[in-house]
Amino acid sequence: MTDTQARPSTDSFEVRFSGPGARWLRLLGHRGLAPLALLLLALVLFVPGLSVAPPLGSGEAQVVETARHMLGTGDIVDTRLRDGSERIVPPGLPLLQVLSAAASGQGADAPLWVFRLPSLAGAVLAVLLSYWCARAFVAPPPALLAGALTAAALPLGAVARLGEPDALLLAAILAMQGALARVWLMRLAETAPGPLARKGLPAVFWAGLGVSVLVAGLSGPVVAGLSVLALSIAARDVRWLARLLPLPGLAILAAIVLPWFVASALRGEGGIFSGGSLTLFAGILSAAGIGSPLGTPGIGAPPFAHLLLLLATFWPLPAFVLLGLPMLLRSTRKPQVVFFLCCLVPVWLLIELLPAKVPQQALLLVPALAGLAALLLSRGEEGAAPHRAGRILRYAAAGLFAVPLVALVAANLIAGPLTGAWPSPPGAVIALLALVPGVSAVRRLARGEPAAALMPALGAGILLAAALWVFTLPSVGPSVAPSLTPAPAPASVATEPAATAPAEADPGEADPAASGTAQ
């Protein structure tokens, strides 16, 4: 229904999707088959290693210990980190982890992978929603390409396997952007939208906004606000915002966010309107920086550091974006291109200007880049650059694909010796096997055949994910990643100062090694 409303302005980006390798996209790119294909692809990319991947950093350990504490005490409102800092975690992820562990029947004793299931679900949902977002502008085959590029991006595969909020935040933002795209296109529609679209799409937008607040504080509202502002400037019109139904939408937002806030306020002393309750709510919102839902301290880096990070770690997406660059320069006034640029450029500029850089910040750029690449590459040879410039661009795209591929294979081979661990033979063999489809993808990119390159690129990505997450990282994990006990058993806290009474110990002299352990 809403897809067909966008067709009058997007036909030129649908009918020309052709070229070598486009047959499988047309075969799988049916309205009912494409989401199933993306679901299967996401599971194949994200599930391997879920149960054995070591925690990378302290963020996952802190959230999981918070969820275990909630399960142990029965207090599902208390989402303070159990590290003595009293920092508040936005409640979305811990509550989902509590539900996941409770459904497993093991409660607080559930293994780590059970607490990672909400992140896995968020990543899979993000892939499907990237397809839905692209469907506002293009037919199923190019939208399938957008979803596949999103699924293959390395950062999404990482957050899918870690018990952190980033994947859920991305899914919430994509729900907002998919609804926002259709509402924005309503102003160009030749026929009035139906009542379900008029009311349902704004509801999806505001519900996504509410979920993003519960998952990651202010990150979602800031991203949505920047996109809305940029779209209004691009259209030179703010009247279309009335189609978002602000008053009913704010009611939906309040219905999602306020119950947990009220429960938290009632739980504390002083009542709902006390200064402590207002401080609590401010802490919930500010606990998340942009793309850093745990308030993780960033790394000092100059502007455009994220651009370099993107080129190095978003493999294989940058190669496909680069091939679509000539068409981008010719299509900056197309409403489809304008929308993706408005969702991409403001957020990118913001995270580049922030003095502290967090790698998760760049994850918010993946779906817009994937959608833009699929949109531009759907024009086939029409979007190609002139002969000489096109050849340089094709070789550059092949290089952008080949260099990270070789680096990833090498990392699987040398990670063990570098960390003092024995290298994983299966991981090394599987990583080397990834070179076979990888070289095929490089050759096709060098010939300017992105649709033909995608299948072998996905094959290389699947093999590398299995090598890295199932074999290499688990083999070196104990030497590079903090340990996370599977359950809050007192014996895991300590063998050292067991003689001292823990209840009477001075908090300032507590053993730092126990800071992430449930109490």
XYZ file of C-alpha atoms in Angstrom:
519
model
C 0.000 0.000 0.000
C 2.525 2.592 1.055
C 5.069 1.248 -1.426
C 2.816 1.887 -4.360
C 2.307 5.465 -3.258
C 6.011 6.070 -3.727
C 6.122 4.546 -7.203
C 5.291 7.667 -9.254
C 8.541 9.271 -8.113
C 10.748 6.202 -8.099
C 10.055 4.293 -11.302
C 13.296 5.493 -12.884
C 15.218 3.734 -10.155
C 13.371 0.434 -10.569
C 13.071 -0.542 -14.196
C 16.775 -0.222 -15.060
C 18.182 -2.634 -12.481
C 20.107 -4.952 -14.770
C 23.555 -6.175 -15.648
C 25.612 -9.291 -14.872
C 24.464 -11.024 -11.727
C 21.095 -9.282 -11.595
C 19.239 -12.510 -12.354
C 19.542 -13.863 -8.816
C 18.381 -10.515 -7.440
C 15.313 -10.675 -9.665
C 14.789 -14.313 -8.690
C 14.913 -13.684 -4.945
C 13.588 -10.129 -5.124
C 9.901 -10.927 -4.904
C 7.778 -9.178 -2.312
C 7.226 -12.332 -0.263
C 10.552 -14.074 -0.909
C 13.014 -11.235 -0.336
C 12.386 -10.870 3.442
C 12.764 -14.644 3.885
C 16.048 -14.583 1.966
C 17.316 -11.714 4.148
C 16.211 -13.497 7.314
C 18.163 -16.594 6.316
C 21.204 -14.504 5.331
C 21.162 -12.626 8.640
C 20.977 -15.825 10.674
C 23.820 -17.417 8.710
C 25.968 -14.307 9.231
C 25.107 -13.577 12.867
C 24.453 -16.883 14.668
C 27.887 -18.565 14.314
C 29.947 -17.708 17.383
C 27.054 -16.367 19.436
C 27.666 -18.852 22.253
C 31.477 -18.853 22.215
C 32.524 -15.292 21.307
C 34.301 -13.648 24.250
C 33.070 -10.306 25.637
C 34.835 -7.429 23.900
C 35.244 -4.703 26.494
C 33.434 -4.105 29.753
C 30.107 -2.838 28.355
C 28.569 -6.256 27.811
C 29.728 -7.536 31.193
C 28.160 -4.556 32.954
C 24.771 -4.884 31.252
C 24.604 -8.655 31.746
C 25.474 -8.335 35.439
C 22.743 -5.708 35.762
C 20.229 -8.093 34.184
C 21.362 -10.924 36.450
C 20.968 -8.699 39.487
C 17.433 -7.836 38.353
C 16.660 -11.547 38.023
C 18.190 -12.364 41.384
C 16.366 -9.663 43.325
C 13.134 -9.611 41.333
C 13.478 -5.829 40.998
C 13.122 -5.188 37.258
C 13.172 -1.416 37.729
C 16.680 -1.113 39.139
C 18.984 -0.802 36.096
C 22.000 0.709 37.808
C 25.334 -0.721 36.776
C 26.695 -3.124 39.363
C 30.168 -1.570 39.305
C 29.708 0.801 42.216
C 29.325 3.850 39.969
C 25.500 4.032 40.314
C 25.281 4.871 36.598
C 21.877 4.123 35.121
C 21.486 1.933 32.047
C 18.485 2.699 29.801
C 16.085 -0.125 30.677
C 15.306 -1.531 27.219
C 18.133 -4.045 26.851
C 18.306 -5.253 30.481
C 14.536 -5.870 30.500
C 14.751 -7.876 27.263
C 17.676 -9.833 28.684
C 15.632 -10.578 31.807
C 12.784 -11.868 29.627
C 15.212 -13.941 27.558
C 16.833 -15.517 30.613
C 13.464 -16.146 32.272
C 12.128 -17.801 29.107
C 15.168 -20.098 29.047
C 14.129 -21.453 32.448
C 17.581 -20.833 33.921
C 17.091 -17.319 35.243
C 20.235 -15.637 36.527
C 22.213 -18.845 35.901
C 21.577 -18.687 32.156
C 24.701 -18.792 29.984
C 25.982 -15.654 28.330
C 24.545 -16.448 24.890
C 21.016 -16.308 26.301
C 21.612 -12.682 27.300
C 22.842 -11.987 23.767
C 19.607 -13.119 22.092
C 17.967 -9.635 22.221
C 20.985 -8.190 20.405
C 20.767 -10.947 17.789
C 17.051 -10.252 17.329
C 17.769 -6.522 17.005
C 20.400 -7.116 14.312
C 18.126 -9.426 12.307
C 15.304 -6.913 12.633
C 17.642 -4.138 11.467
C 18.385 -6.089 8.276
C 14.684 -6.615 7.560
C 13.861 -2.985 8.337
C 16.610 -1.769 6.017
C 14.810 -3.677 3.262
C 11.496 -2.122 4.309
C 13.014 1.345 4.362
C 14.426 0.931 0.841
C 11.068 -0.410 -0.381
C 9.642 3.074 0.034
C 11.658 4.060 -3.035
C 12.567 1.002 -5.084
C 11.294 -2.397 -6.189
C 12.137 -5.554 -4.174
C 15.369 -6.478 -6.062
C 17.265 -3.246 -5.234
C 15.759 -3.270 -1.741
C 17.074 -6.813 -1.334
C 20.507 -5.509 -2.296
C 20.231 -2.832 0.415
C 19.290 -5.401 3.039
C 22.096 -7.748 1.995
C 24.704 -4.963 2.189
C 23.440 -4.014 5.642
C 23.658 -7.626 6.840
C 27.177 -8.069 5.462
C 28.634 -4.973 7.147
C 31.177 -6.040 9.776
C 30.012 -3.693 12.593
C 26.479 -5.124 12.568
C 27.847 -8.654 12.759
C 29.853 -7.649 15.811
C 27.027 -6.030 17.780
C 24.709 -8.945 16.915
C 26.918 -11.225 19.025
C 27.407 -8.925 22.008
C 24.959 -8.135 24.775
C 24.975 -4.391 24.117
C 22.156 -2.064 22.969
C 23.578 -0.988 19.585
C 21.691 -3.485 17.406
C 18.364 -2.696 19.089
C 18.997 1.032 18.712
C 19.701 0.581 15.004
C 16.470 -1.384 14.532
C 14.453 1.330 16.293
C 16.037 4.057 14.150
C 15.347 2.089 10.959
C 11.694 1.704 11.943
C 11.535 5.479 12.322
C 13.299 6.099 9.018
C 11.119 3.645 7.096
C 7.970 5.345 8.340
C 9.488 8.798 7.863
C 10.354 8.001 4.233
C 6.776 7.104 3.407
C 5.319 10.095 5.246
C 7.780 12.384 3.470
C 6.790 10.956 0.078
C 3.096 11.493 0.775
C 3.534 15.126 -0.215
C 4.494 13.942 -3.723
C 1.797 11.290 -4.087
C -0.787 11.850 -6.796
C -3.508 10.141 -4.752
C -4.393 10.612 -1.112
C -3.021 7.880 1.165
C -5.433 5.481 2.804
C -6.485 5.816 6.441
C -4.173 2.991 7.524
C -1.144 4.744 6.019
C -2.171 8.150 7.405
C -2.413 6.827 10.952
C -0.252 3.716 10.926
C 2.972 5.230 9.602
C 3.099 8.055 12.186
C 2.385 5.466 14.875
C 5.370 3.403 13.705
C 7.566 6.511 13.757
C 6.633 7.518 17.287
C 6.763 3.941 18.573
C 10.270 3.590 17.143
C 11.213 6.848 18.845
C 9.903 5.586 22.172
C 11.739 2.288 21.874
C 14.961 4.107 21.016
C 14.656 6.175 24.216
C 14.212 3.037 26.320
C 17.142 1.362 24.598
C 19.655 4.196 24.306
C 18.427 7.431 25.850
C 18.723 10.464 23.606
C 20.527 8.794 20.690
C 17.341 7.977 18.781
C 15.656 11.384 19.210
C 18.824 13.184 18.113
C 19.130 11.070 14.944
C 15.431 11.471 14.144
C 15.550 15.216 14.803
C 18.527 15.710 12.510
C 16.828 13.746 9.724
C 13.561 15.668 10.065
C 15.391 18.994 10.109
C 17.441 18.119 7.025
C 14.369 16.879 5.115
C 12.461 20.064 5.949
C 15.361 22.204 4.735
C 15.699 20.133 1.554
C 11.970 20.404 0.821
C 11.823 24.044 1.945
C 8.601 23.134 3.646
C 7.587 22.187 7.168
C 3.912 21.558 6.498
C 4.584 17.884 5.777
C 5.447 17.450 9.462
C 1.742 17.673 10.248
C 1.405 14.231 8.626
C 3.439 12.822 11.533
C 0.471 13.643 13.816
C 2.559 15.238 16.599
C -0.076 15.270 19.356
C -1.156 11.613 19.067
C 2.485 10.754 18.463
C 3.610 12.382 21.689
C 0.925 10.377 23.457
C 2.387 7.165 21.997
C 5.874 8.250 23.059
C 4.665 9.003 26.586
C 2.824 5.674 26.800
C 6.064 3.838 26.000
C 8.505 5.848 28.117
C 6.556 7.092 31.142
C 5.480 3.774 32.749
C 9.029 2.747 33.464
C 9.943 6.269 34.582
C 6.987 6.404 36.964
C 7.813 2.954 38.337
C 11.412 4.041 38.889
C 10.331 7.253 40.594
C 7.852 5.477 42.865
C 10.519 2.979 43.799
C 12.794 5.714 45.193
C 12.284 7.939 48.170
C 10.653 11.313 47.858
C 7.911 10.595 45.308
C 7.599 11.225 41.594
C 8.271 14.949 41.668
C 11.212 14.872 44.010
C 14.594 16.158 42.935
C 15.934 12.609 43.100
C 13.324 11.381 40.627
C 14.080 14.175 38.184
C 17.775 13.386 38.503
C 16.956 9.740 37.835
C 15.091 10.558 34.619
C 17.865 12.884 33.487
C 20.319 10.074 34.124
C 18.294 7.656 31.997
C 18.353 10.073 29.078
C 21.960 11.148 29.396
C 23.294 7.655 30.091
C 23.620 7.221 26.349
C 25.816 9.311 24.161
C 25.184 9.336 20.418
C 25.788 5.751 19.415
C 27.229 4.929 22.844
C 24.302 3.571 24.849
C 26.413 2.746 27.879
C 28.088 6.098 28.117
C 31.345 4.448 27.064
C 34.181 6.981 27.122
C 35.238 7.760 23.592
C 38.649 8.004 22.024
C 40.074 11.404 21.265
C 40.377 11.626 17.491
C 40.337 14.412 14.900
C 37.400 15.099 12.561
C 36.917 12.620 9.711
C 38.310 9.790 11.830
C 34.982 8.019 11.355
C 35.356 8.303 7.587
C 38.661 6.438 7.754
C 37.100 3.932 10.158
C 34.233 3.433 7.736
C 36.545 2.706 4.810
C 38.521 0.209 6.884
C 35.853 -1.639 8.872
C 32.535 -1.391 7.012
C 33.631 -4.072 4.565
C 32.231 -4.871 2.022
C 29.905 -1.840 1.890
C 32.373 0.959 0.897
C 33.300 -0.768 -2.373
C 29.667 -0.835 -3.505
C 29.073 2.760 -2.410
C 32.077 3.883 -4.421
C 30.745 2.255 -7.591
C 27.526 4.238 -7.207
C 29.303 7.574 -6.780
C 28.928 8.744 -10.443
C 25.161 8.262 -10.273
C 25.059 10.126 -6.973
C 26.593 13.201 -8.563
C 23.846 13.179 -11.223
C 20.922 12.487 -8.895
C 21.302 14.828 -5.934
C 17.869 16.356 -6.600
C 15.994 13.047 -6.800
C 13.708 12.674 -3.767
C 14.990 9.160 -3.107
C 18.613 10.281 -3.009
C 17.724 13.383 -0.997
C 16.078 11.264 1.680
C 19.065 8.973 2.201
C 21.465 11.912 2.175
C 19.346 13.690 4.795
C 19.499 10.592 6.997
C 23.229 10.177 6.420
C 25.042 13.502 6.205
C 23.783 15.299 9.371
C 24.477 12.288 11.608
C 27.885 11.783 10.020
C 28.822 15.449 10.532
C 27.684 15.306 14.144
C 29.713 12.248 15.069
C 32.731 13.623 13.210
C 32.554 16.890 15.168
C 32.235 15.171 18.545
C 35.639 15.312 20.288
C 35.308 11.767 21.682
C 34.872 9.075 19.038
C 33.141 5.775 19.812
C 33.240 3.034 17.148
C 29.546 2.240 17.654
C 28.632 5.738 16.477
C 29.455 4.869 12.874
C 27.050 1.904 12.949
C 24.179 4.398 12.575
C 25.450 5.203 9.064
C 25.303 1.646 7.706
C 21.643 1.419 6.561
C 21.619 4.824 4.847
C 24.836 3.954 3.014
C 23.464 0.558 2.004
C 20.183 2.041 0.805
C 21.967 4.763 -1.122
C 24.305 2.228 -2.753
C 21.435 -0.032 -3.801
C 19.472 2.915 -5.118
C 22.334 4.208 -7.247
C 23.560 0.827 -8.478
C 20.039 -0.088 -9.595
C 20.525 2.214 -12.583
C 22.975 -0.266 -14.108
C 25.216 1.015 -16.878
C 23.369 4.346 -17.000
C 25.022 5.283 -13.720
C 28.528 4.369 -14.864
C 31.282 6.960 -15.034
C 33.038 7.871 -18.311
C 35.488 5.265 -19.568
C 38.786 6.396 -17.991
C 37.296 7.754 -14.765
C 35.085 4.687 -14.551
C 38.070 2.361 -14.815
C 39.866 4.208 -11.986
C 36.704 4.036 -9.882
C 36.248 0.327 -10.513
C 39.836 -0.443 -9.539
C 39.473 1.718 -6.434
C 36.316 -0.188 -5.461
C 38.114 -3.479 -6.000
C 40.937 -2.216 -3.786
C 38.519 -1.125 -1.061
C 37.186 -4.667 -1.058
C 40.507 -6.487 -1.372
C 42.559 -4.699 1.308
C 40.182 -5.355 4.258
C 39.638 -8.893 2.963
C 43.367 -9.648 3.071
C 43.659 -7.914 6.457
C 40.843 -10.040 7.917
C 42.360 -13.247 6.602
C 45.767 -12.247 7.984
C 44.216 -11.376 11.351
C 42.835 -14.897 11.645
C 46.295 -16.298 10.890
C 48.410 -14.148 13.220
C 46.010 -13.355 16.076
C 47.143 -16.404 18.039
C 50.915 -15.808 17.867
C 50.469 -12.093 18.602
C 48.526 -12.802 21.800
C 50.643 -15.709 22.958
C 47.936 -18.257 22.138
C 48.054 -21.184 19.752
C 46.367 -20.240 16.460
C 43.115 -22.007 15.665
C 43.728 -24.365 12.695
C 40.045 -24.445 11.643
C 39.881 -20.653 11.839
C 42.978 -20.274 9.681
C 41.746 -22.772 7.085
C 38.258 -21.233 6.838
C 39.738 -17.742 6.585
C 41.979 -18.865 3.723
C 38.978 -20.449 1.990
C 37.273 -17.033 2.112
C 39.850 -15.831 -0.389
C 38.250 -17.971 -3.111
C 34.897 -16.116 -3.282
C 36.694 -12.944 -2.237
C 38.947 -12.949 -5.299
C 35.909 -13.609 -7.467
C 34.185 -10.562 -5.977
C 37.285 -8.423 -6.549
C 37.382 -9.394 -10.226
C 33.719 -8.524 -10.705
C 34.071 -5.196 -8.919
C 37.050 -4.372 -11.128
C 34.784 -5.013 -14.138
C 32.053 -2.768 -12.693
C 29.579 -5.586 -11.992
C 28.276 -4.934 -8.457
C 25.283 -7.268 -8.673
C 27.539 -10.115 -9.798
C 30.061 -9.264 -7.055
C 27.546 -9.339 -4.221
C 27.036 -13.121 -4.116
C 30.747 -14.007 -3.774
C 31.178 -11.064 -1.385
C 28.488 -12.527 0.853
C 30.130 -15.944 0.608
C 33.453 -14.482 1.739
C 31.693 -12.640 4.562
C 30.006 -15.823 5.801
C 33.288 -17.744 5.853
C 35.171 -14.918 7.591
C 32.433 -14.564 10.213
C 32.645 -18.271 10.989
C 36.439 -18.199 11.167
C 36.617 -15.096 13.346
C 33.752 -15.621 15.781
C 33.662 -19.411 16.079
C 37.393 -20.200 16.169
C 39.852 -17.293 16.228
C 38.372 -14.978 18.868
C 37.426 -17.782 21.289
C 40.979 -19.129 21.047
C 42.603 -15.770 21.847
C 39.760 -14.300 23.897
C 41.010 -15.216 27.389
C 44.182 -13.214 26.794
C 42.602 -10.083 25.301
C 39.035 -9.847 26.660
C 37.730 -9.500 30.213
C 36.187 -12.622 31.656
C 32.494 -12.804 32.395
C 31.292 -15.395 34.840
C 28.239 -17.352 33.647
C 26.374 -16.787 36.882
C 26.681 -14.528 39.910
C 28.173 -17.212 42.106
C 30.002 -15.849 45.136
C 32.904 -18.223 44.557
C 33.766 -16.413 41.350
C 34.280 -13.163 43.179
C 37.154 -14.252 45.111
C 39.676 -16.231 46.417
C 41.881 -13.307 47.542
C 40.388 -11.214 50.360
C 38.019 -13.925 51.509
C 39.046 -13.385 55.108
C 37.677 -9.863 55.248
C 33.989 -9.327 55.741
C 32.556 -8.130 52.417
C 29.573 -6.457 54.017
C 31.763 -4.257 56.185
C 34.464 -3.532 53.664
C 35.144 0.047 52.734
C 33.663 0.632 49.246
C 36.659 2.743 48.325
C 38.942 -0.244 48.975
C 36.881 -2.801 47.066
C 38.708 -5.122 44.732
C 38.397 -3.692 41.202
C 38.238 -7.186 39.757
C 34.863 -7.689 41.404
C 33.326 -4.487 40.062
C 31.478 -6.261 37.259
C 30.186 -9.124 39.411
C 26.559 -9.309 40.448
C 25.836 -8.638 44.046
